[in-house]
Coordinates of C-alpha atoms and ligand atoms in Angstrom, one line a residue:
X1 CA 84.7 146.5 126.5
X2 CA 83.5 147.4 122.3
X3 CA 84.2 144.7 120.9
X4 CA 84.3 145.2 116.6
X5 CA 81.4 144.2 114.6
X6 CA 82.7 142.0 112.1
X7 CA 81.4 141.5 108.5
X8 CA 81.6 137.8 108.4
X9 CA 82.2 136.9 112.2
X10 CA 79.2 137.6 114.7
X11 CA 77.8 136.9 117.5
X12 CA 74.6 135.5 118.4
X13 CA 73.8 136.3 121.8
X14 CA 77.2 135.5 123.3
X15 CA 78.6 132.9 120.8
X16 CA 80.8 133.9 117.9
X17 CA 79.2 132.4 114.8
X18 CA 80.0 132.3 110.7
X19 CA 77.4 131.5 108.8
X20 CA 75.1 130.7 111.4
X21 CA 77.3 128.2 113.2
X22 CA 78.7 128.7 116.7
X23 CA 82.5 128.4 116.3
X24 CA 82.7 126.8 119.5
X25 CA 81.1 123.7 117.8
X26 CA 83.4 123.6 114.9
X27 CA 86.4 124.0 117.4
X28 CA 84.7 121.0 119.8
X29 CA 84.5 118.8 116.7
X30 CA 88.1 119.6 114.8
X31 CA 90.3 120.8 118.3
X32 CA 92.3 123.7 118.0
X33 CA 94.2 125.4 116.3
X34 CA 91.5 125.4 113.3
X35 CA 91.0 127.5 110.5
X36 CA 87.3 128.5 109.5
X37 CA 85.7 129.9 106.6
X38 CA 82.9 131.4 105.4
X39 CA 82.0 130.5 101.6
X40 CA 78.8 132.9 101.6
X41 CA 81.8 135.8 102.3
X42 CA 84.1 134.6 99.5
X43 CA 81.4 135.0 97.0
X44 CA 80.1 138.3 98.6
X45 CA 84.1 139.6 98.1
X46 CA 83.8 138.3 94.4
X47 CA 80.9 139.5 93.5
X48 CA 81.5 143.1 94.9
X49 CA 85.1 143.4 93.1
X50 CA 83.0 142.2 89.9
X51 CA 80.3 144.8 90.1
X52 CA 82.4 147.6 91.0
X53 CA 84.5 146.9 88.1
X54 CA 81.4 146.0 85.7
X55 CA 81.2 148.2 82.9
X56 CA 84.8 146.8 81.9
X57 CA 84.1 142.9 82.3
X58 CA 87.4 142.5 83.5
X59 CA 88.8 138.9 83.7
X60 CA 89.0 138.6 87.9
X61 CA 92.4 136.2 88.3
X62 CA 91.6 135.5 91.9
X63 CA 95.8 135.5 93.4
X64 CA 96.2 132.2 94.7
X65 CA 98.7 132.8 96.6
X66 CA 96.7 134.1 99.2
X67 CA 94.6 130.9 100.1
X68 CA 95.6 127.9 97.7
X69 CA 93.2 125.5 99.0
X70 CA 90.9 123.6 96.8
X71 CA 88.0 124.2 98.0
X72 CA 88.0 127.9 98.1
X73 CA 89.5 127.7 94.3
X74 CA 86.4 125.6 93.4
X75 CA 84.1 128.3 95.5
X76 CA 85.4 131.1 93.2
X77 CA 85.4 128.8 90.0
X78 CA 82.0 128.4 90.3
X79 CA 81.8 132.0 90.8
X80 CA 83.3 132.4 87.2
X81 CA 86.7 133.7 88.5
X82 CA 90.0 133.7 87.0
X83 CA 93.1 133.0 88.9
X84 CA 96.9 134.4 89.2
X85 CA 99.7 132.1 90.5
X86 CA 102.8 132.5 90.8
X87 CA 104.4 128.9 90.3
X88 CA 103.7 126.0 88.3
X89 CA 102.3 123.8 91.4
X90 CA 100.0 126.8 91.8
X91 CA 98.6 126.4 88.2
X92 CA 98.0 123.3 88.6
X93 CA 96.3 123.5 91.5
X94 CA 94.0 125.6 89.8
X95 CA 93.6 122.9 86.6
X96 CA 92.9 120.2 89.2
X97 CA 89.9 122.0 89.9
X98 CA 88.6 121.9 86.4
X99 CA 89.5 125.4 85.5
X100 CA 90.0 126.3 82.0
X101 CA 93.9 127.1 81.4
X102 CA 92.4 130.7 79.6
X103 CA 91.4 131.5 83.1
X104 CA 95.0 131.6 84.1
X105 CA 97.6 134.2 84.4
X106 CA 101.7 133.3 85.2
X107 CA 103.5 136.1 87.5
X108 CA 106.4 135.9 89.2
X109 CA 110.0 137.0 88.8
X110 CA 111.9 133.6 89.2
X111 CA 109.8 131.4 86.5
X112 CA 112.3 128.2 85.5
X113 CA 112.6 126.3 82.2
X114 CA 110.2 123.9 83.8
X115 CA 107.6 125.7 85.2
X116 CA 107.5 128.0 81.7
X117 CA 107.0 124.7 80.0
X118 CA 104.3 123.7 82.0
X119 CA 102.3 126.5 81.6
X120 CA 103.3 126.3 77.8
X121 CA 101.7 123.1 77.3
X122 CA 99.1 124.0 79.5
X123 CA 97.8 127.0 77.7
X124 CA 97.9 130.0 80.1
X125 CA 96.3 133.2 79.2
X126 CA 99.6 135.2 79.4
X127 CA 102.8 135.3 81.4
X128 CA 103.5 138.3 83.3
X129 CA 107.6 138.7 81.8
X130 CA 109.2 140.6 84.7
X131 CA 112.8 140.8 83.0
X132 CA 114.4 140.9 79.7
X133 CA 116.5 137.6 80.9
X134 CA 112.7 136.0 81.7
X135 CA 111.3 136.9 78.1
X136 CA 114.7 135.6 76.3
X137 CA 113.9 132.1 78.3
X138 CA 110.8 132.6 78.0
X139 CA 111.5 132.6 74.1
X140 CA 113.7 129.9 74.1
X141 CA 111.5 128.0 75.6
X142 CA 108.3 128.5 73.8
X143 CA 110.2 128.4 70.5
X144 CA 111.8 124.3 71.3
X145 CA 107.6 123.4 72.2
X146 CA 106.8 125.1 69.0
X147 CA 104.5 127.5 70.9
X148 CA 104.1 130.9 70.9
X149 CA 104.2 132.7 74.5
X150 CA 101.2 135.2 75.4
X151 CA 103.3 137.9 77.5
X152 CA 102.4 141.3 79.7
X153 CA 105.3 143.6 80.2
X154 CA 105.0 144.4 84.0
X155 CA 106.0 147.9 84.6
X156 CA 107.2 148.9 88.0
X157 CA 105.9 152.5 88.0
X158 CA 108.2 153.7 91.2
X159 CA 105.2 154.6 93.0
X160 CA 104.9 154.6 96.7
X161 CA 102.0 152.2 97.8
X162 CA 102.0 153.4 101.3
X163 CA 101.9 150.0 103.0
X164 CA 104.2 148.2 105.0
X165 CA 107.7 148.0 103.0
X166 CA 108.2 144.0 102.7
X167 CA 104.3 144.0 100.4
X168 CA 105.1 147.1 98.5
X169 CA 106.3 146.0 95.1
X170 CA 106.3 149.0 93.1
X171 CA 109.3 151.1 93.9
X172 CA 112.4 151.0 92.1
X173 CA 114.4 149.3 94.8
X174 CA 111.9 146.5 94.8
X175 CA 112.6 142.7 92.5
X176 CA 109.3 143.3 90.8
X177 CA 108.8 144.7 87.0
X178 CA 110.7 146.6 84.8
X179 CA 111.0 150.6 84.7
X180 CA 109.7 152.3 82.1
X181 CA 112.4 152.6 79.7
X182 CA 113.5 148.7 79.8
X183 CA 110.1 147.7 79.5
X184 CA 109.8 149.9 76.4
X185 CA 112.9 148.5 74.6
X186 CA 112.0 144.9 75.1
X187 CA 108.8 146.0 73.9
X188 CA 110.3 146.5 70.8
X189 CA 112.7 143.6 71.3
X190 CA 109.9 141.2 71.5
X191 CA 108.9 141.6 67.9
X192 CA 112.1 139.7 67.2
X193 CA 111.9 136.9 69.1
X194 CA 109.2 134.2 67.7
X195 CA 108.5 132.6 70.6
X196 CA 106.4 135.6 72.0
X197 CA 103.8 137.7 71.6
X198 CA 103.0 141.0 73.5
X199 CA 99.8 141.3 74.4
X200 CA 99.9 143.8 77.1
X201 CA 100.8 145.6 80.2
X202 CA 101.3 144.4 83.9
X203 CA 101.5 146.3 87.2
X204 CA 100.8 145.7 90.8
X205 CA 102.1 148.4 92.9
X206 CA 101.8 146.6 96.4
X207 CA 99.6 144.9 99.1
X208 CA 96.8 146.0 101.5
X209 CA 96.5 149.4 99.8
X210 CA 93.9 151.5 102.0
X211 CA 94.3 154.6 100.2
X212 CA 93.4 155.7 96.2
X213 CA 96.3 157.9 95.8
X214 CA 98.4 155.3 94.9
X215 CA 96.5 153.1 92.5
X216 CA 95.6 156.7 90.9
X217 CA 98.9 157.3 90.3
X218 CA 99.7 154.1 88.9
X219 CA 96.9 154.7 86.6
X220 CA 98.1 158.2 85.9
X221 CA 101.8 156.3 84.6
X222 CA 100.2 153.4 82.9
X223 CA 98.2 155.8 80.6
X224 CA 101.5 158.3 79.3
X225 CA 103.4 154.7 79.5
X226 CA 100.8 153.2 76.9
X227 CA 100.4 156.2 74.6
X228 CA 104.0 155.7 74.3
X229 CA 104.0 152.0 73.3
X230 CA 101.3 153.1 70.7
X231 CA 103.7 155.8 69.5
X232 CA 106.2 152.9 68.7
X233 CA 103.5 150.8 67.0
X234 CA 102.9 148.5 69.1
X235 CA 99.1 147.3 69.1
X236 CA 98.4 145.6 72.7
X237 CA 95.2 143.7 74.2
X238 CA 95.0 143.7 77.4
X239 CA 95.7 145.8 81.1
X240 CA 96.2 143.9 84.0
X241 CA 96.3 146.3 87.1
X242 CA 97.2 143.5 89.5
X243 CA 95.5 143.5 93.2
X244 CA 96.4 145.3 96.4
X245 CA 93.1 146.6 97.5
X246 CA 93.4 147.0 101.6
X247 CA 91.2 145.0 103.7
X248 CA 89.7 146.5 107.1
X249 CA 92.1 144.5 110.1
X250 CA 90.2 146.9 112.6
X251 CA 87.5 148.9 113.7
X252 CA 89.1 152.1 113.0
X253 CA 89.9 150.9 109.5
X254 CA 87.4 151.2 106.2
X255 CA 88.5 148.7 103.4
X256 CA 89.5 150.4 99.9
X257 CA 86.9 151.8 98.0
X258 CA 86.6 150.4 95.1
X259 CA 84.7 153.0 93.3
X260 CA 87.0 155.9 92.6
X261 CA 89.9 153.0 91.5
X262 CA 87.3 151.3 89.1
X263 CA 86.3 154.1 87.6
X264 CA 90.1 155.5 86.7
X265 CA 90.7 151.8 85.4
X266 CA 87.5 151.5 83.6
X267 CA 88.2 154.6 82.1
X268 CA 92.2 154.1 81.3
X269 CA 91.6 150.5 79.4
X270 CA 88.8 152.1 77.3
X271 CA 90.7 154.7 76.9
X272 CA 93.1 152.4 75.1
X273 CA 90.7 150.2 73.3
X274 CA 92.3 147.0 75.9
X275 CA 90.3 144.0 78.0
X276 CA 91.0 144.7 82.0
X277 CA 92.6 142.0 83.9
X278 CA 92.9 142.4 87.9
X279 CA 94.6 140.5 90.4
X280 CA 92.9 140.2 93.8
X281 CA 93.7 138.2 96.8
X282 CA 93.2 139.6 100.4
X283 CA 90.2 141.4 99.4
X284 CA 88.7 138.2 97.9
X285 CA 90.2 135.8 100.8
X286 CA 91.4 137.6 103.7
X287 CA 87.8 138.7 106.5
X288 CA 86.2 135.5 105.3
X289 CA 88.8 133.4 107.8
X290 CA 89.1 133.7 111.3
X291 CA 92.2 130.7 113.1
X292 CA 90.6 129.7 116.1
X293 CA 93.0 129.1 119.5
X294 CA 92.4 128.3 123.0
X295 CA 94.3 129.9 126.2
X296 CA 96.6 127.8 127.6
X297 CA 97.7 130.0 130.0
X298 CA 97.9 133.3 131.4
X299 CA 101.3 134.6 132.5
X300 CA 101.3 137.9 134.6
X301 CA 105.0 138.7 134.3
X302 CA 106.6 141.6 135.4
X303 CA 106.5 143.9 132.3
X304 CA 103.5 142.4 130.6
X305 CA 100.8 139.9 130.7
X306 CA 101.1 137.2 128.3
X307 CA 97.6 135.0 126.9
X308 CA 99.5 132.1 126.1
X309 CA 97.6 129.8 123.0
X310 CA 97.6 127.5 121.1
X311 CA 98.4 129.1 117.7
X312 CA 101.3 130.6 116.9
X313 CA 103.9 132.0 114.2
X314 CA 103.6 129.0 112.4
X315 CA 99.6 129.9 111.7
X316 CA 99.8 133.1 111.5
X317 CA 103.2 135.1 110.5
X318 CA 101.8 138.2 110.0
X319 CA 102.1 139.5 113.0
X320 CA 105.9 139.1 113.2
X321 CA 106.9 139.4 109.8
X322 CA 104.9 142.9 108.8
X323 CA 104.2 143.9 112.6
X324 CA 100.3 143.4 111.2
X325 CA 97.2 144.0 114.0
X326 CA 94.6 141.2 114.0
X327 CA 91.2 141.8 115.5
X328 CA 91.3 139.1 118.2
X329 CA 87.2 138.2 119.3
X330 CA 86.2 135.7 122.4
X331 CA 83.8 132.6 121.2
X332 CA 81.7 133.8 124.1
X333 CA 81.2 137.2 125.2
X334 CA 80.9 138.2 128.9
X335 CA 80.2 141.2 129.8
X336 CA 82.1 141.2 133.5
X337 CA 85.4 140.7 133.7
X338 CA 89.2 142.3 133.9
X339 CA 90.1 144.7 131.0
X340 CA 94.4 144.2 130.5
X341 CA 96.7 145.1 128.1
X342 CA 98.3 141.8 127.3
X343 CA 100.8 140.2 124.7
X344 CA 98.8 136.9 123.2
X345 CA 101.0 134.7 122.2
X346 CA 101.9 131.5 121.2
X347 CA 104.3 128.0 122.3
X348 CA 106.9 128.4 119.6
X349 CA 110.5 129.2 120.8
X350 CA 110.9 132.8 119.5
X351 CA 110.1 136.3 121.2
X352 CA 108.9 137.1 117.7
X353 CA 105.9 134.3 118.2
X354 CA 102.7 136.6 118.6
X355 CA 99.8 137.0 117.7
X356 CA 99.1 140.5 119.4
X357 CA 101.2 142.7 121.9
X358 CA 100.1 145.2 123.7
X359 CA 96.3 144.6 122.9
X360 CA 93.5 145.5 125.6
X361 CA 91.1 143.2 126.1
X362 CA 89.2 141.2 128.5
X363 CA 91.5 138.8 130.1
X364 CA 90.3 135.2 129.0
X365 CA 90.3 132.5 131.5
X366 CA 92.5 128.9 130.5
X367 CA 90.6 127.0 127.8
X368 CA 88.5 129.5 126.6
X369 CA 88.5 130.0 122.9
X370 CA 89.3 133.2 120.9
X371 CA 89.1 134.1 117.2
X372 CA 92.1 135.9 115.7
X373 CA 89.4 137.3 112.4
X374 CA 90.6 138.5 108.9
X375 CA 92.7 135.6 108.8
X376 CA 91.6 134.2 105.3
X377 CA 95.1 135.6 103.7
X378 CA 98.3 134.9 103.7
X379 CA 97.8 132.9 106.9
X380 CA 97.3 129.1 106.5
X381 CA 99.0 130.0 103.2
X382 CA 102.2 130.6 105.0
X383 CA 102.2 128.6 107.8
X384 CA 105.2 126.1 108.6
X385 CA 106.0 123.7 110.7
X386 CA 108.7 125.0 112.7
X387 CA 109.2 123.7 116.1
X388 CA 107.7 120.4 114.6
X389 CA 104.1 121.6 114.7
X390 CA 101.4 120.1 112.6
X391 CA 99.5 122.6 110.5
X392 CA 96.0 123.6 111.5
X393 CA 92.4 121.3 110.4
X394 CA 90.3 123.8 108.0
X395 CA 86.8 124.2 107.7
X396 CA 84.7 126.4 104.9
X397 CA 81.4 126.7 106.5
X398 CA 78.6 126.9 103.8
X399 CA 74.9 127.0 103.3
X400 CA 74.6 126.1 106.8
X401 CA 76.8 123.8 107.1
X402 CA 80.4 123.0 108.2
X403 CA 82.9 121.0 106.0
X404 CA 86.4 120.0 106.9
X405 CA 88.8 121.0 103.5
X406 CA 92.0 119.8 105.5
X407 CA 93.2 117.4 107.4
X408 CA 95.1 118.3 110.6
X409 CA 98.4 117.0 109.8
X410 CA 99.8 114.2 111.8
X411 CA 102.8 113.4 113.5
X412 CA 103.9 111.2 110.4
X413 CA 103.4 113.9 108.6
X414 CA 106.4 115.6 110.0
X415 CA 109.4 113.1 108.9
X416 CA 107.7 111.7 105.6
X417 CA 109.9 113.0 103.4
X418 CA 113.4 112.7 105.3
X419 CA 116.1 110.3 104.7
X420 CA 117.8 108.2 107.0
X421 CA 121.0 107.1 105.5
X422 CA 121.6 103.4 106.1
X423 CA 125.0 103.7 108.3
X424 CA 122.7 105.9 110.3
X425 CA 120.6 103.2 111.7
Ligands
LLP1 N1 99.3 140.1 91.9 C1 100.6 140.1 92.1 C2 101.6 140.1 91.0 C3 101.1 139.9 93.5 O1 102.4 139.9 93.7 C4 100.1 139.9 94.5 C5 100.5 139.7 95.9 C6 98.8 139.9 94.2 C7 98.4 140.1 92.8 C8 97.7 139.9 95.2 O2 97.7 141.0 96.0 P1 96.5 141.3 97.1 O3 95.3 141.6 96.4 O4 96.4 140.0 97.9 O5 97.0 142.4 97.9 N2 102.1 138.0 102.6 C9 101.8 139.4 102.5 C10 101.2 139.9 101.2 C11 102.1 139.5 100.0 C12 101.5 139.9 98.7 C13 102.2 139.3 97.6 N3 101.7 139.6 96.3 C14 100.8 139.7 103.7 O6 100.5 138.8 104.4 O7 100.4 140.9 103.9

């Protein structure tokens, strides 16, 4: 069987290796499930989002969101990046790692009194204001801390992203943004509330966007959307076009271009005399991880044959939340063996727990190891401890070298924070 050449995963001979160590020795020394990472990658995806966009010198607010651990943040703070979060905990993960509060941009449609105080005091680069309800609180809250409140509008241009429904976020009947015409009356509204100041325009359209069309279109709306704001006097600074560029999760898929986008971008915020901000995650984060998992089992049932691992829904959701394909790659290739189309799955109690269905591949033997690849995003990110299962160790490989970022959790990590009452004991 083919199996996909993979940008950051590869083997050597017959081992799997990132960064020129064999996964089967990072998996020997931190056990299974483990997240690994390759820091060489994360700076590759940087670097390429920053030369393709170039000629703009766009501030490039890495989303945290997509991997929030500190040692990828510091990776792409050294790399000069800028980053997006979407809570207050999230800022400050970011300021723990030294970063300049100017570096950081607030999105998200549920910020609270607290976490707009925070960021307040902290000094953020803007808030993305997703309602009028947000910007009067927003206001309010600026005005008591005697600040005043950097704010994007963002727009929700109704435009169809083309992706799978729960990580589009720019159609009408999604929570995100404003349309047109509300974001152009509080637009004007903001003038009268002292506690903010407009600086701009906001919009991210979706997730793991393969295709220009959209993004184009976006554009397209964002430029009569501006000229309009002009028209009512307005005089703004900045464009942020959010993230969303697709990652390749196959073979048969090519990641977003880049070029064709940057150049409409480049093109729209000169057009309108603004700075370019950008929001990337998956396309920074998400081929530099792979979750390494070792078979258990194999189950021939009647219907299918299940790989039963190690890893489940709790490391990796995707799957069952978005129905989302991940390459799946053996630590050691063999050349012999039984081709099958199996189910791989994992020990939690749901029929939803998989990590592939249907997939052909060589049928692994008990304790070998495979490599579910492109797993940098949303995957430790949004892992959970259902059926009281420890989250994963994590490893950034680097310059040779491999370097444990987390800790397995423990057992005692499971009840630390419940209560027993007293008449309970
Ligand atoms: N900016 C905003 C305002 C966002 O909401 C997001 C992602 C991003 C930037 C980064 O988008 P990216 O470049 O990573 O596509 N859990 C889902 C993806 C959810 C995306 C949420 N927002 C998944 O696993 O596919």
């Amino acid at each position: 069987m083919e199996l996909r050449k993979h940008p950051v995963f590869t083997y050597k001979g017959n081992a799997l290796t990132c960064g020129g160590i064999s996964l089967a020795d990072i998996a020997a020394e931190h056990g299974t499930p483990v997240f690994v990472y390759s820091a060489d990658a994360l700076r590759k995806n940087y670097q390429r989002i920053r030369k393709a966009f170039a000629a703009a010198k766009p501030l490039i607010a890495y989303s945290v969101k997509a991997n929030s651990n500190a040692a990828i943040l510091r990776v792409l703070a050294a790399e000069g990046a800028g980053f997006d979060v979407v809570s207050a905990n999230e800022m400050d993960r970011v300021l723990a790692c030294g970063v300049a509060a100017e570096r950081i941009i607030f999105a998200g449609v549920g910020k609270t009194t607290d976490e707009m105080a925070r960021a307040l005091r902290a000094g953020v680069k803007e808030f993305n204001v997703e309602s009028p309800a947000e910007a009067d609180r927003l206001d309010e809250v600026a005005r008591r801390l005697k600040r005043v409140a950097p704010v994007a509008i963002r727009v929700n241009p109704n435009v169809d992203a083309k992706t799978h429904k729960f990580i589009a976020t720019g159609k009408k009947e999604n929570k995100f943004g404003m349309s047109l015409d509300a974001a152009r009356d509080l637009a004007c509204r903001i003038g009268e509330l002292p506690g903010l100041r407009l600086d701009g325009i906001h919009a991210h359209i979706g997730s793991q966007i393969l295709q220009a069309g959209p993004h184009a279109e976006a554009a397209d709306i964002l430029d009569t959307f501006l000229a309009t704001l002009k028209a009512d006097g307005h005089q703004l600074r900045t464009l942020n076009f959010g993230g969303g560029f697709g990652i390749a999760y196959s073979g048969e898929q090519q990641p977003l271009d880049l070029k064709p986008i940057a150049a409409t971008v480049i093109g729209l915020a000169k057009k309108h005399g603004l700075s370019l901000l950008l929001e990337p995650g998956r396309s920074v984060i998400g081929p530099t991880g792979a979750l390494l998992t070792s078979v258990q089992y194999i189950k021939r049932g009647s219907a299918r044959t299940f790989v039963i691992v190690d890893a489940a829904m709790t490391e990796l959701i995707r799957p069952a939340l978005y129905e989302a394909h991940h390459d799946i790659l053996p630590l050691v290739k063999s050349k012999k063996g039984e081709v099958v189309t199996a189910d791989v799955v994992g020990p939690v109690c749901e029929s939803g727990d998989f990590l592939a269905q249907e997939r052909e591949m060589m049928l692994p033997a008990q304790d070998d190891l495979l490599a579910v690849v492109d797993a940098g995003a949303y995957c430790s990110a949004m892992s959970s401890n259902y059926n009281s299962r420890t989250r994963p160790a994590e490893v950034l490989v680097d310059d040779g070298k491999a370097y444990l970022i987390r800790r397995r959790e423990t057992k005692a990590d499971l009840t630390r924070h419940e209560v027993v009452p007293e008449y309970l004991k």
